[in-house]
Amino acid sequence: MTGSLLEVIALDVRDAVAAEQGGADRLEVVADMAADGLTPSPETVAAIAAECPLPQMVMLRCDATFTAGPETLDRLARDAKALAQAGAAGFVFGFLDGAGAVDLAATEALIHAVSPLPWTFHRAVDHAADVHAAWRAVRLLPNLATVLTSGAPTGVGDGLGVLRSRAEAGDGSIILAGGGLRPPHVPMLLDQGIRAFHIGSAARASWSDPVEWRLVRRWRSLVERD
């Protein structure tokens, strides 16, 4: 990766356009942030694609848990097909099993469903029973673009040690740092070789308010220290 990547959560066209204006490189498109981000409609993705050229990484998630049974996976696979036709550039998903390990069967099933598009393993990795074992499993999966992670369930501030250790283990190129990311964290992460950053609430006054391009612009400046 040359330079730094800045990904911004978008709920609709207005968010997407503001993110682009502020200098974002990529969107994570979701619905229902009250449930921490669920699958948006194909209509939303198509509307964004018509107005904004930024790549859309689209959430595939039916509820606020990190588990998925066969019926959920079938539904998400159907959703992925419609979302890809609507303009998705890639997807965001990832699952844990009942023991808190990466659910490889479920995750690989959805990788196959969205292939050949890239995908991000979302913050389920931060909730694994053994975070480092989860990383070892995820990093070997095909077509993986990034891992959205804060290093801890409670956010980047508590997860800096894990992010540092994963970067030292050679995973810096796939870390997408997000989840409670604050400006003071950025220099420390850059020092570890992490070059991809994800913001949601930091780009807006609240989840009921739209993305503000000026806030995105500030983050663009922060992540481009070099």
mmCIF file of N, CA and C in Angstrom, residues 123 126 131-132 135 149-169 175-194 196-197 219:
data_model
loop_
_atom_site.group_PDB
_atom_site.id
_atom_site.type_symbol
_atom_site.label_atom_id
_atom_site.label_comp_id
_atom_site.label_asym_id
_atom_site.label_seq_id
_atom_site.Cartn_x
_atom_site.Cartn_y
_atom_site.Cartn_z
ATOM 1 N N ARG A 123 -14.866 -6.803 12.948
ATOM 2 C CA ARG A 123 -14.349 -6.805 14.312
ATOM 3 C C ARG A 123 -14.715 -8.036 15.143
ATOM 4 N N ASP A 126 -11.858 -9.227 17.224
ATOM 5 C CA ASP A 126 -11.568 -8.632 18.531
ATOM 6 C C ASP A 126 -12.322 -9.320 19.663
ATOM 7 N N VAL A 131 -7.460 -14.162 20.648
ATOM 8 C CA VAL A 131 -7.341 -13.195 19.550
ATOM 9 C C VAL A 131 -6.213 -13.566 18.600
ATOM 10 N N HIS A 132 -5.080 -13.986 19.124
ATOM 11 C CA HIS A 132 -3.943 -14.278 18.251
ATOM 12 C C HIS A 132 -4.195 -15.543 17.417
ATOM 13 N N TRP A 135 -6.386 -14.427 14.579
ATOM 14 C CA TRP A 135 -5.598 -13.788 13.529
ATOM 15 C C TRP A 135 -4.881 -14.818 12.664
ATOM 16 N N THR A 149 -10.165 -3.963 12.786
ATOM 17 C CA THR A 149 -9.865 -4.354 14.156
ATOM 18 C C THR A 149 -9.510 -3.151 15.008
ATOM 19 N N SER A 150 -9.898 -3.225 16.265
ATOM 20 C CA SER A 150 -9.450 -2.244 17.253
ATOM 21 C C SER A 150 -8.470 -2.872 18.231
ATOM 22 N N GLY A 151 -8.259 -4.185 18.089
ATOM 23 C CA GLY A 151 -7.369 -4.887 18.994
ATOM 24 C C GLY A 151 -8.023 -5.336 20.282
ATOM 25 N N ALA A 152 -9.192 -4.782 20.600
ATOM 26 C CA ALA A 152 -9.919 -5.125 21.830
ATOM 27 C C ALA A 152 -11.400 -4.841 21.619
ATOM 28 N N PRO A 153 -12.285 -5.575 22.281
ATOM 29 C CA PRO A 153 -13.721 -5.323 22.129
ATOM 30 C C PRO A 153 -14.125 -3.904 22.511
ATOM 31 N N THR A 154 -13.361 -3.295 23.410
ATOM 32 C CA THR A 154 -13.712 -1.970 23.926
ATOM 33 C C THR A 154 -13.106 -0.820 23.139
ATOM 34 N N GLY A 155 -12.340 -1.104 22.104
ATOM 35 C CA GLY A 155 -11.849 -0.032 21.259
ATOM 36 C C GLY A 155 -10.333 0.045 21.159
ATOM 37 N N VAL A 156 -9.876 0.877 20.231
ATOM 38 C CA VAL A 156 -8.452 0.984 19.921
ATOM 39 C C VAL A 156 -7.628 1.375 21.147
ATOM 40 N N GLY A 157 -8.169 2.244 21.982
ATOM 41 C CA GLY A 157 -7.418 2.688 23.146
ATOM 42 C C GLY A 157 -6.958 1.538 24.023
ATOM 43 N N ASP A 158 -7.792 0.496 24.141
ATOM 44 C CA ASP A 158 -7.441 -0.679 24.934
ATOM 45 C C ASP A 158 -6.731 -1.750 24.110
ATOM 46 N N GLY A 159 -6.744 -1.585 22.797
ATOM 47 C CA GLY A 159 -6.197 -2.631 21.938
ATOM 48 C C GLY A 159 -4.868 -2.317 21.280
ATOM 49 N N LEU A 160 -4.246 -1.213 21.680
ATOM 50 C CA LEU A 160 -3.001 -0.815 21.028
ATOM 51 C C LEU A 160 -1.912 -1.880 21.143
ATOM 52 N N GLY A 161 -1.874 -2.572 22.277
ATOM 53 C CA GLY A 161 -0.866 -3.609 22.447
ATOM 54 C C GLY A 161 -1.055 -4.759 21.470
ATOM 55 N N VAL A 162 -2.305 -5.168 21.266
ATOM 56 C CA VAL A 162 -2.586 -6.242 20.303
ATOM 57 C C VAL A 162 -2.272 -5.774 18.887
ATOM 58 N N LEU A 163 -2.667 -4.561 18.547
ATOM 59 C CA LEU A 163 -2.370 -4.047 17.203
ATOM 60 C C LEU A 163 -0.867 -3.999 16.974
ATOM 61 N N ARG A 164 -0.133 -3.592 17.983
ATOM 62 C CA ARG A 164 1.326 -3.548 17.862
ATOM 63 C C ARG A 164 1.891 -4.950 17.637
ATOM 64 N N SER A 165 1.407 -5.903 18.413
ATOM 65 C CA SER A 165 1.938 -7.263 18.278
ATOM 66 C C SER A 165 1.586 -7.875 16.937
ATOM 67 N N ARG A 166 0.390 -7.575 16.428
ATOM 68 C CA ARG A 166 0.021 -8.108 15.112
ATOM 69 C C ARG A 166 0.856 -7.454 14.010
ATOM 70 N N ALA A 167 1.124 -6.178 14.145
ATOM 71 C CA ALA A 167 1.983 -5.514 13.163
ATOM 72 C C ALA A 167 3.383 -6.110 13.199
ATOM 73 N N GLU A 168 3.903 -6.360 14.402
ATOM 74 C CA GLU A 168 5.237 -6.958 14.531
ATOM 75 C C GLU A 168 5.273 -8.382 13.987
ATOM 76 N N ALA A 169 4.114 -9.053 13.987
ATOM 77 C CA ALA A 169 4.027 -10.412 13.449
ATOM 78 C C ALA A 169 3.886 -10.431 11.931
ATOM 79 N N ILE A 175 -4.067 -4.748 8.408
ATOM 80 C CA ILE A 175 -4.819 -4.139 9.512
ATOM 81 C C ILE A 175 -5.541 -2.888 9.041
ATOM 82 N N LEU A 176 -6.845 -2.846 9.277
ATOM 83 C CA LEU A 176 -7.671 -1.664 9.084
ATOM 84 C C LEU A 176 -8.096 -1.226 10.482
ATOM 85 N N ALA A 177 -7.402 -0.235 11.028
ATOM 86 C CA ALA A 177 -7.603 0.145 12.428
ATOM 87 C C ALA A 177 -8.868 0.973 12.578
ATOM 88 N N GLY A 178 -9.787 0.507 13.403
ATOM 89 C CA GLY A 178 -11.034 1.225 13.604
ATOM 90 C C GLY A 178 -11.793 0.665 14.780
ATOM 91 N N GLY A 179 -12.744 1.447 15.261
ATOM 92 C CA GLY A 179 -13.506 1.071 16.441
ATOM 93 C C GLY A 179 -12.985 1.856 17.620
ATOM 94 N N GLY A 180 -13.534 3.032 17.852
ATOM 95 C CA GLY A 180 -13.029 3.881 18.914
ATOM 96 C C GLY A 180 -11.712 4.558 18.579
ATOM 97 N N LEU A 181 -11.388 4.641 17.292
ATOM 98 C CA LEU A 181 -10.154 5.303 16.864
ATOM 99 C C LEU A 181 -10.237 6.790 17.174
ATOM 100 N N ARG A 182 -9.162 7.328 17.788
ATOM 101 C CA ARG A 182 -9.081 8.739 18.134
ATOM 102 C C ARG A 182 -7.809 9.338 17.552
ATOM 103 N N PRO A 183 -7.799 10.640 17.315
ATOM 104 C CA PRO A 183 -6.603 11.247 16.700
ATOM 105 C C PRO A 183 -5.281 10.904 17.376
ATOM 106 N N PRO A 184 -5.180 10.867 18.724
ATOM 107 C CA PRO A 184 -3.880 10.544 19.328
ATOM 108 C C PRO A 184 -3.380 9.136 19.016
ATOM 109 N N HIS A 185 -4.286 8.233 18.609
ATOM 110 C CA HIS A 185 -3.860 6.871 18.292
ATOM 111 C C HIS A 185 -3.100 6.809 16.972
ATOM 112 N N VAL A 186 -3.392 7.719 16.063
ATOM 113 C CA VAL A 186 -2.893 7.596 14.691
ATOM 114 C C VAL A 186 -1.368 7.607 14.611
ATOM 115 N N PRO A 187 -0.664 8.549 15.243
ATOM 116 C CA PRO A 187 0.800 8.519 15.142
ATOM 117 C C PRO A 187 1.409 7.216 15.652
ATOM 118 N N MET A 188 0.867 6.667 16.739
ATOM 119 C CA MET A 188 1.381 5.419 17.279
ATOM 120 C C MET A 188 1.192 4.269 16.289
ATOM 121 N N LEU A 189 0.036 4.244 15.624
ATOM 122 C CA LEU A 189 -0.242 3.188 14.653
ATOM 123 C C LEU A 189 0.622 3.356 13.405
ATOM 124 N N LEU A 190 0.801 4.579 12.958
ATOM 125 C CA LEU A 190 1.686 4.825 11.830
ATOM 126 C C LEU A 190 3.107 4.360 12.144
ATOM 127 N N ASP A 191 3.548 4.595 13.375
ATOM 128 C CA ASP A 191 4.887 4.165 13.776
ATOM 129 C C ASP A 191 5.042 2.651 13.710
ATOM 130 N N GLN A 192 3.938 1.926 13.823
ATOM 131 C CA GLN A 192 3.974 0.464 13.747
ATOM 132 C C GLN A 192 3.822 -0.047 12.317
ATOM 133 N N GLY A 193 3.720 0.862 11.364
ATOM 134 C CA GLY A 193 3.583 0.456 9.971
ATOM 135 C C GLY A 193 2.158 0.223 9.526
ATOM 136 N N ILE A 194 1.188 0.600 10.353
ATOM 137 C CA ILE A 194 -0.223 0.460 9.984
ATOM 138 C C ILE A 194 -0.619 1.658 9.140
ATOM 139 N N ALA A 196 -3.859 1.793 7.241
ATOM 140 C CA ALA A 196 -5.274 1.809 6.863
ATOM 141 C C ALA A 196 -6.115 2.109 8.095
ATOM 142 N N PHE A 197 -7.035 3.060 7.957
ATOM 143 C CA PHE A 197 -7.801 3.572 9.086
ATOM 144 C C PHE A 197 -9.277 3.663 8.717
ATOM 145 N N TRP A 219 -9.189 13.992 9.308
ATOM 146 C CA TRP A 219 -8.645 12.646 9.401
ATOM 147 C C TRP A 219 -7.726 12.333 8.228
#
